[in-house]
Amino acid sequence: MIISPASGTVDAPISVTVQAQKPDNSVDANYQSDVTLNMTGSATTTGAGLVDIINGVGTKNISNTVAEVVNLTLSDSQSTGLDITSTAQATFAVGALAQYTLSHPGTIGAGTRAGYTVTRKDQYGNLVANGSSTIYLYSNSSSTNKAFYDSGSGGNIIASLTVPDGQSSASFWYYDDSLGSWVISASDSAVAPDGA
């Protein structure tokens, strides 16, 4: 039997327990043969999924870089002849916020606004939509007229923007009247584009 595991995130493995049970559903402490744990999706584990059963109980850590629900099944790889029809699910949620990414608008003309989208992601690139984040905007342009806006036309000059709870991205626009290639940065730092 696969004991339904607790839910987790992509930031840490989820432990899955498999029990050899007697007809009354109690653990057979004398059982020592192994069984193979199978997983759907992007989940992985060591040893090709072989669960080492000792005294009727074995555990296997499974990992995932994708936020998804993983279906768990067993296969009788050691030819025990036992009923291995037990199934369960392991839920991997999005990990902690680890990075901001910016869309690239391509080349634009000086004196116009370029539209950007900043997106929150975990360490594996899964979209993070929980919680609110304030993101500070920077440009290394030497222009005294450079500015960030909250709209493609009109609108307000901004130094930061907020990605609200329930959303993974937000948009802003950058204006510059100087020719050149400028670095636009999105940071969690209100002091400098620290790259963190």
PDB file of C-alpha atoms in Angstrom, residues 55-149:
ATOM      1  CA  ASN A  55      10.170  -5.027   8.373  1.00  0.00           C
ATOM      2  CA  GLY A  56       7.162  -4.237   6.211  1.00  0.00           C
ATOM      3  CA  VAL A  57       7.867  -0.529   5.626  1.00  0.00           C
ATOM      4  CA  GLY A  58       9.890   1.414   3.060  1.00  0.00           C
ATOM      5  CA  THR A  59      10.200   5.083   2.133  1.00  0.00           C
ATOM      6  CA  LYS A  60      11.299   6.871  -1.003  1.00  0.00           C
ATOM      7  CA  ASN A  61      11.976  10.572  -1.523  1.00  0.00           C
ATOM      8  CA  ILE A  62      10.670  11.971  -4.790  1.00  0.00           C
ATOM      9  CA  SER A  63      11.649  15.349  -6.238  1.00  0.00           C
ATOM     10  CA  ASN A  64      10.198  17.593  -8.892  1.00  0.00           C
ATOM     11  CA  THR A  65      11.092  20.839 -10.640  1.00  0.00           C
ATOM     12  CA  VAL A  66       7.550  21.294 -11.992  1.00  0.00           C
ATOM     13  CA  ALA A  67       4.581  22.362  -9.886  1.00  0.00           C
ATOM     14  CA  GLU A  68       2.113  19.545 -10.569  1.00  0.00           C
ATOM     15  CA  VAL A  69       0.138  16.620  -9.160  1.00  0.00           C
ATOM     16  CA  VAL A  70       2.051  13.347  -9.544  1.00  0.00           C
ATOM     17  CA  ASN A  71       0.238  10.010  -9.732  1.00  0.00           C
ATOM     18  CA  LEU A  72       1.931   7.206  -7.796  1.00  0.00           C
ATOM     19  CA  THR A  73       1.583   3.507  -8.576  1.00  0.00           C
ATOM     20  CA  LEU A  74       3.499   0.322  -7.772  1.00  0.00           C
ATOM     21  CA  SER A  75       4.941  -2.427  -9.916  1.00  0.00           C
ATOM     22  CA  ASP A  76       5.914  -5.895  -8.685  1.00  0.00           C
ATOM     23  CA  SER A  77       9.473  -5.685  -9.980  1.00  0.00           C
ATOM     24  CA  GLN A  78      10.674  -8.392  -7.553  1.00  0.00           C
ATOM     25  CA  SER A  79       7.938 -10.895  -8.547  1.00  0.00           C
ATOM     26  CA  THR A  80       6.405 -11.129  -5.071  1.00  0.00           C
ATOM     27  CA  GLY A  81       2.956 -11.944  -6.416  1.00  0.00           C
ATOM     28  CA  LEU A  82       1.298  -9.550  -3.971  1.00  0.00           C
ATOM     29  CA  ASP A  83      -1.513  -7.125  -4.800  1.00  0.00           C
ATOM     30  CA  ILE A  84       0.203  -3.898  -5.916  1.00  0.00           C
ATOM     31  CA  THR A  85      -2.886  -1.993  -7.170  1.00  0.00           C
ATOM     32  CA  SER A  86      -2.542   0.762  -4.556  1.00  0.00           C
ATOM     33  CA  THR A  87      -2.387   4.309  -5.941  1.00  0.00           C
ATOM     34  CA  ALA A  88      -1.859   7.774  -4.438  1.00  0.00           C
ATOM     35  CA  GLN A  89      -1.004  11.313  -5.459  1.00  0.00           C
ATOM     36  CA  ALA A  90       1.807  13.663  -4.478  1.00  0.00           C
ATOM     37  CA  THR A  91       1.174  17.380  -4.929  1.00  0.00           C
ATOM     38  CA  PHE A  92       4.144  19.637  -5.665  1.00  0.00           C
ATOM     39  CA  ALA A  93       3.268  23.318  -5.301  1.00  0.00           C
ATOM     40  CA  VAL A  94       5.253  26.286  -6.602  1.00  0.00           C
ATOM     41  CA  GLY A  95       8.413  27.020  -4.631  1.00  0.00           C
ATOM     42  CA  ALA A  96       9.462  30.220  -2.922  1.00  0.00           C
ATOM     43  CA  LEU A  97       9.963  33.383  -4.960  1.00  0.00           C
ATOM     44  CA  ALA A  98      13.522  33.212  -6.298  1.00  0.00           C
ATOM     45  CA  GLN A  99      13.735  35.439  -9.379  1.00  0.00           C
ATOM     46  CA  TYR A 100      12.222  38.207 -11.482  1.00  0.00           C
ATOM     47  CA  THR A 101      12.371  37.983 -15.261  1.00  0.00           C
ATOM     48  CA  LEU A 102      11.801  40.758 -17.778  1.00  0.00           C
ATOM     49  CA  SER A 103      10.339  40.506 -21.241  1.00  0.00           C
ATOM     50  CA  HIS A 104      12.460  42.042 -24.011  1.00  0.00           C
ATOM     51  CA  PRO A 105      10.686  44.597 -26.226  1.00  0.00           C
ATOM     52  CA  GLY A 106      13.446  44.632 -28.859  1.00  0.00           C
ATOM     53  CA  THR A 107      14.869  47.751 -30.454  1.00  0.00           C
ATOM     54  CA  ILE A 108      12.770  50.914 -30.114  1.00  0.00           C
ATOM     55  CA  GLY A 109      13.201  54.486 -31.232  1.00  0.00           C
ATOM     56  CA  ALA A 110      14.547  57.142 -28.917  1.00  0.00           C
ATOM     57  CA  GLY A 111      11.762  59.305 -27.532  1.00  0.00           C
ATOM     58  CA  THR A 112       9.201  56.484 -27.402  1.00  0.00           C
ATOM     59  CA  ARG A 113       8.058  54.093 -24.655  1.00  0.00           C
ATOM     60  CA  ALA A 114       9.030  50.442 -24.516  1.00  0.00           C
ATOM     61  CA  GLY A 115       6.633  48.015 -22.883  1.00  0.00           C
ATOM     62  CA  TYR A 116       7.972  45.455 -20.394  1.00  0.00           C
ATOM     63  CA  THR A 117       6.460  42.670 -18.339  1.00  0.00           C
ATOM     64  CA  VAL A 118       8.133  41.588 -15.112  1.00  0.00           C
ATOM     65  CA  THR A 119       7.319  38.079 -13.938  1.00  0.00           C
ATOM     66  CA  ARG A 120       7.838  36.373 -10.566  1.00  0.00           C
ATOM     67  CA  LYS A 121       9.210  32.809 -10.612  1.00  0.00           C
ATOM     68  CA  ASP A 122      10.594  30.179  -8.267  1.00  0.00           C
ATOM     69  CA  GLN A 123      14.074  28.683  -8.680  1.00  0.00           C
ATOM     70  CA  TYR A 124      12.851  26.354 -11.451  1.00  0.00           C
ATOM     71  CA  GLY A 125      10.886  28.919 -13.450  1.00  0.00           C
ATOM     72  CA  ASN A 126       7.404  28.080 -12.147  1.00  0.00           C
ATOM     73  CA  LEU A 127       5.172  31.153 -11.943  1.00  0.00           C
ATOM     74  CA  VAL A 128       4.742  32.530  -8.416  1.00  0.00           C
ATOM     75  CA  ALA A 129       1.324  34.107  -7.860  1.00  0.00           C
ATOM     76  CA  ASN A 130       1.004  34.038  -4.074  1.00  0.00           C
ATOM     77  CA  GLY A 131       1.736  37.102  -1.975  1.00  0.00           C
ATOM     78  CA  SER A 132       2.408  40.665  -3.040  1.00  0.00           C
ATOM     79  CA  SER A 133       5.810  41.910  -4.267  1.00  0.00           C
ATOM     80  CA  THR A 134       7.168  45.424  -4.699  1.00  0.00           C
ATOM     81  CA  ILE A 135       9.626  45.570  -7.575  1.00  0.00           C
ATOM     82  CA  TYR A 136      12.011  48.496  -8.049  1.00  0.00           C
ATOM     83  CA  LEU A 137      13.003  49.644 -11.539  1.00  0.00           C
ATOM     84  CA  TYR A 138      16.388  50.876 -12.738  1.00  0.00           C
ATOM     85  CA  SER A 139      18.089  52.033 -15.947  1.00  0.00           C
ATOM     86  CA  ASN A 140      21.777  52.693 -16.516  1.00  0.00           C
ATOM     87  CA  SER A 141      21.039  55.327 -19.173  1.00  0.00           C
ATOM     88  CA  SER A 142      22.796  58.662 -18.803  1.00  0.00           C
ATOM     89  CA  SER A 143      19.737  60.562 -19.972  1.00  0.00           C
ATOM     90  CA  THR A 144      18.213  63.057 -17.549  1.00  0.00           C
ATOM     91  CA  ASN A 145      14.811  62.448 -19.177  1.00  0.00           C
ATOM     92  CA  LYS A 146      14.650  58.675 -18.692  1.00  0.00           C
ATOM     93  CA  ALA A 147      11.559  57.521 -16.846  1.00  0.00           C
ATOM     94  CA  PHE A 148       9.382  54.521 -16.045  1.00  0.00           C
ATOM     95  CA  TYR A 149       5.616  54.772 -16.531  1.00  0.00           C
TER      96      TYR A 149
END
